[in-house]
Amino acid sequence: MGVSPWNIIFLLIVLVQVFVASADTNAQDTSGLNGIAGSWGNKPSNWAGNDPCGDKWIGIICTGNRVTSIRLSSFGLFGTLSGDIQSLTELQYLDLSYNKNLNGPLPSTIGTLSKLQNLILVGCGFTGEIPKEIGQLSNLIFLSLNSNKFTGSIPPSLGGLSKLYWFDLADNQLTGGLPISNATSPGLDNLTSTKHFHFGINQLSGSIPSQIFNSNMKLIHLLLDNNKFSGSIPSTLGLLKTLEVLRFDNNPQLTGPVPTNLKNLTSLAEFHLANCNLTGPLPDLTGMTSLSFVDMSNNSFSPSDVPTWFTASLSLTSLYLENLRIGGEVPQGLFSLPSIQTLRLRGNHLNGTLSILDFSSQLQLVDLRDNDITTVTSAGMTYKKTLMLSGNPYCNQGNDDAHCKASGQSNPALPPYKTTSNCPALPPQCLSTQQLSPNCICSVPYRGTLFFRSPGFSDLGNSSYFIQLEGTMKTKFLSLSLPVDSIAIHDPFVDANNNLEMSLEVYPSGKDQFSEQDISGIGFILSNQTYKPPSNFGPYYFLGQTYSFANGALQTSKSNTNHIPLIVGASVGGAAVIAALLALIICIARRKRSPKQTEDRSQSYVSWDIKSTSTSTAPQVRGARMFSFDELKKVTNNFSEANDIGTGGYGKVYRGTLPTGQLVAVKRSQQGSLQGNLEFRTEIELLSRVHHKNVVSLVGFCFDQGEQMLVYEYVPNGTLKESLTGKSGVRLDWKRRLRVVLGAAKGIAYLHELADPPIIHRDIKSSNVLLDERLNAKVSDFGLSKLLGEDGRGQITTQVKGTMGYLDPEYYMTQQLTDRSDVYSFGVLLLEVITARKPLERGRYVVREVKEAVDRRKDMYGLHELLDPALGASSALAGLEPYVDLALRCVEESGADRPSMGEAVAEIERIAKVAGAGGAAAAESAASDSMSYAASRTPRHPYGGGGGDSASEYSGGGLPSMRVEPK
Ligand SMILES: *[C@@H]1O[C@H](CO)[C@@H](O)[C@H](O)[C@H]1NC(C)=O
Ligand SMILES: *[C@@H]1O[C@H](CO)[C@@H](O)[C@H](O)[C@H]1NC(C)=O
Ligand SMILES: *[C@@H]1O[C@H](CO)[C@@H](O)[C@H](O)[C@H]1NC(C)=O
Ligand SMILES: *[C@@H]1O[C@H](CO)[C@@H](O)[C@H](O)[C@H]1NC(C)=O
């Protein structure tokens, strides 16, 4: 292989770039980053070379020639964090959040990064102890190690972090106690700048030392929930005047009385003590005027009467006091607290008469089950929301109203919140990787789960909370120049740890996919708490999912090319020239081996081993051959252009001749649009099992050298769609159309009723009906097919897939796939066949148009305007009316109202007889006629010309293009 002068010039450029550019980034930082990168998989796409700053490595921010920031949340990084991190001595921000396969211990050398301010490793898989060296990071402000797998105890050295503001160790496996200072060592009591102690969901134990709280502290959030603390709550807690959120709940061994000076905490809004073993009197919350959420359920307080603070806590939204032996009448004033939403007072000794006369409009739920209430004042009772009274004497006195029956989970917010979609009735349908944004745009959202650790409200049915959350979050992203179109939130619920969880999706604006740069920014805004939710949501954290950057490499390679012209201008020193020549020699030596390397590369793709006899990975095929790549290369004349019979989004279809003389169509997926292995296998396995003259048969397949190919019987007359558009030159008159739809119907009916197990095609459309030389219809494309479950119920819940215009709306709404979904698509096809219109074109939906136009009092149902002119004189369209009736029954809104495919076959057979289209003779004449017509075709057609239907839809032997998954 020759070496052109351009190769030399290119090499020189590359070399010079290395030499000159390496000066751009500090050498120590460069080697440090390369060391870190060496222990990672799924690195950002442009991490290569020796100039991270100059080349703008994704996720790296430099100040001058020093690396000061690493932000790589949700990249799907895997591996460990190398000790090389210590080389980055100017590093201020390190955010590797949401890379759950980043594991192993944190290197202790991280303690040498004296400039580090934010260390954010939320939702990774780190293990081992928290290095005590982190205590040396005297500039540290943000320490978020939550949702990892750290073990061991909290190092006392962390008490030395005098600037620490945010301290989050929650959701790990930490043990031991809370360290306090002594003469020789600092402790958590020294953290007088810290506002957040988030230590919940661990296995911390021992008593909470009284020294840990002092009046110099500025804590606003103290979260010690879901641990194993014992002993009692120290009275020094009362010194934390700034406290707004306090969680001690779910420490089953926490005992003793609640200190009375708690009343000093007048800023406290969220107060959680549930599920401990606290004793003494029910805490007196008088004067705590900021309280909104109080949960002290399931403790061992001594019996008490209804306290007076009940009706004086004017900002209360949620009062949860279950199983606390509280006696007396429920005060009427409780219901009329201005903000009250939820009262959970189950399992107490509340007695006497209940009257809810005056009540807050926000009140949603009153749970008074298992109390001693004897009477309910019904006079003027206008409270119509949930009231639960079972287990009270009232219900045993012959009162059998709804309140006595109410039972079960007492969260009334059903259905859960979901962002409103601004889509029209028939929404656009998206590619499989995409999802519809609330603004009805198909794109790939960034997803994750938001956790609110202590919201100040309990009415999850009040959508205004979530709308506000979406609005403020979007505003934050936009204010930081991130291309965000919209935010979607759905399915909020309170989880077992008493956190409010909900799904979050962030949709890109102006493109269908976020770039790596965008995700680095969006992830950081959430992991770094840059976004602050409305204050009644309280503290939160986010766990992001890995974002799939389908085109990452393409998007980012551009930034490098800009760099080259700059470099060419630089003077080239003698050393560089020598090095260049040396490299050239090496390169030439390598090039000689390059064909072999190509082979190696292709081996690295997943493939089924042709020689292997194992059936665990290879498809289960009977009667289908496995071809090698080289065989198919020969069969298709080296995939020559002359053999190319069609192109689609997935690749090309080639005509070929097997050594036996059999004609085949080889569908070759192009690199980058390979079907998922699963989809590929599905198609092979299904096709190899079905044998029917109206179903295209599979000859074999190839899964070799990184290629996916399917080999079909060759079907020479293209697709039904091409005939209807006039593209294929096969003219279809009314009788032939009836024969074609009859054949297609038989093929589908076979799949539904005779294949074992039954198969739902899921993508019936005119471009999936092929026509052979006798114009027999053959149904093709099984990539989306589903086997009907063996349970005989005939339903599958599944991700909605199909093609726009043909998709069954009921399936789309319910995700319940039945054979009637194919019937719907077939009905659309029937209408397409008489109108020769695309089912969905420029907002016109053929189903709606026909439905609206049908007038059964008129000749031809008054459809003359809509019929394909190529059908000819209406007098020749015998059987059109029952045909239209059948089509409209197939597209009934409800699947139950549609006929089965078997019924459709019988009906079309009847119509064909009426029209004189039955019988073999008709078929023969149709075929010969079509051949002669082909020569003189005139592709003037309502739907063939000019529309947006050019190269993307293919033809020939098989498998088209546009699959959708709107959800
Ligand atoms: C001081 O505290 C450290 C860490 O908690 C502990 O290891 C050490 O023994 C203590 N020293 C004294 C004198 O109590
Ligand atoms: C920690 O707090 C204790 C008690 O307030 C104090 O004596 C000690 O000097 C503090 N240590 C550090 C490192 O700030
Ligand atoms: C609760 O505390 C009492 C003593 O105050 C003790 O006897 C009991 O075992 C404790 N229960 C639990 C579950 O720890
Ligand atoms: C805090 O509460 C205690 C006990 O209720 C009381 O004696 C003390 O004066 C209060 N301190 C302040 C600063 O309000």
Short mmCIF file of C-alpha atoms in Angstrom, two decimals, residues 17 21 24-25 46 48-58 559-560 563:
data_model
loop_
_atom_site.label_atom_id
_atom_site.label_comp_id
_atom_site.label_asym_id
_atom_site.label_seq_id
_atom_site.Cartn_x
_atom_site.Cartn_y
_atom_site.Cartn_z
CA GLN A 17 0.18 19.30 17.45
CA ALA A 21 -0.03 21.57 22.24
CA ASP A 24 -1.00 24.19 26.65
CA THR A 25 -1.93 22.01 29.59
CA ASN A 46 -12.88 13.38 22.85
CA ALA A 48 -7.39 11.69 23.63
CA GLY A 49 -4.03 13.32 23.16
CA ASN A 50 -2.03 15.41 25.53
CA ASP A 51 -3.79 18.71 25.78
CA PRO A 52 -6.95 18.43 27.88
CA CYS A 53 -7.27 22.20 28.25
CA GLY A 54 -6.43 23.17 24.67
CA ASP A 55 -8.54 20.39 23.21
CA LYS A 56 -11.40 21.20 25.53
CA TRP A 57 -11.85 17.71 26.89
CA ILE A 58 -15.47 17.21 27.76
CA SER A 559 -13.72 20.99 18.30
CA ASN A 560 -10.45 19.29 17.48
CA HIS A 563 -7.09 23.36 16.48
#
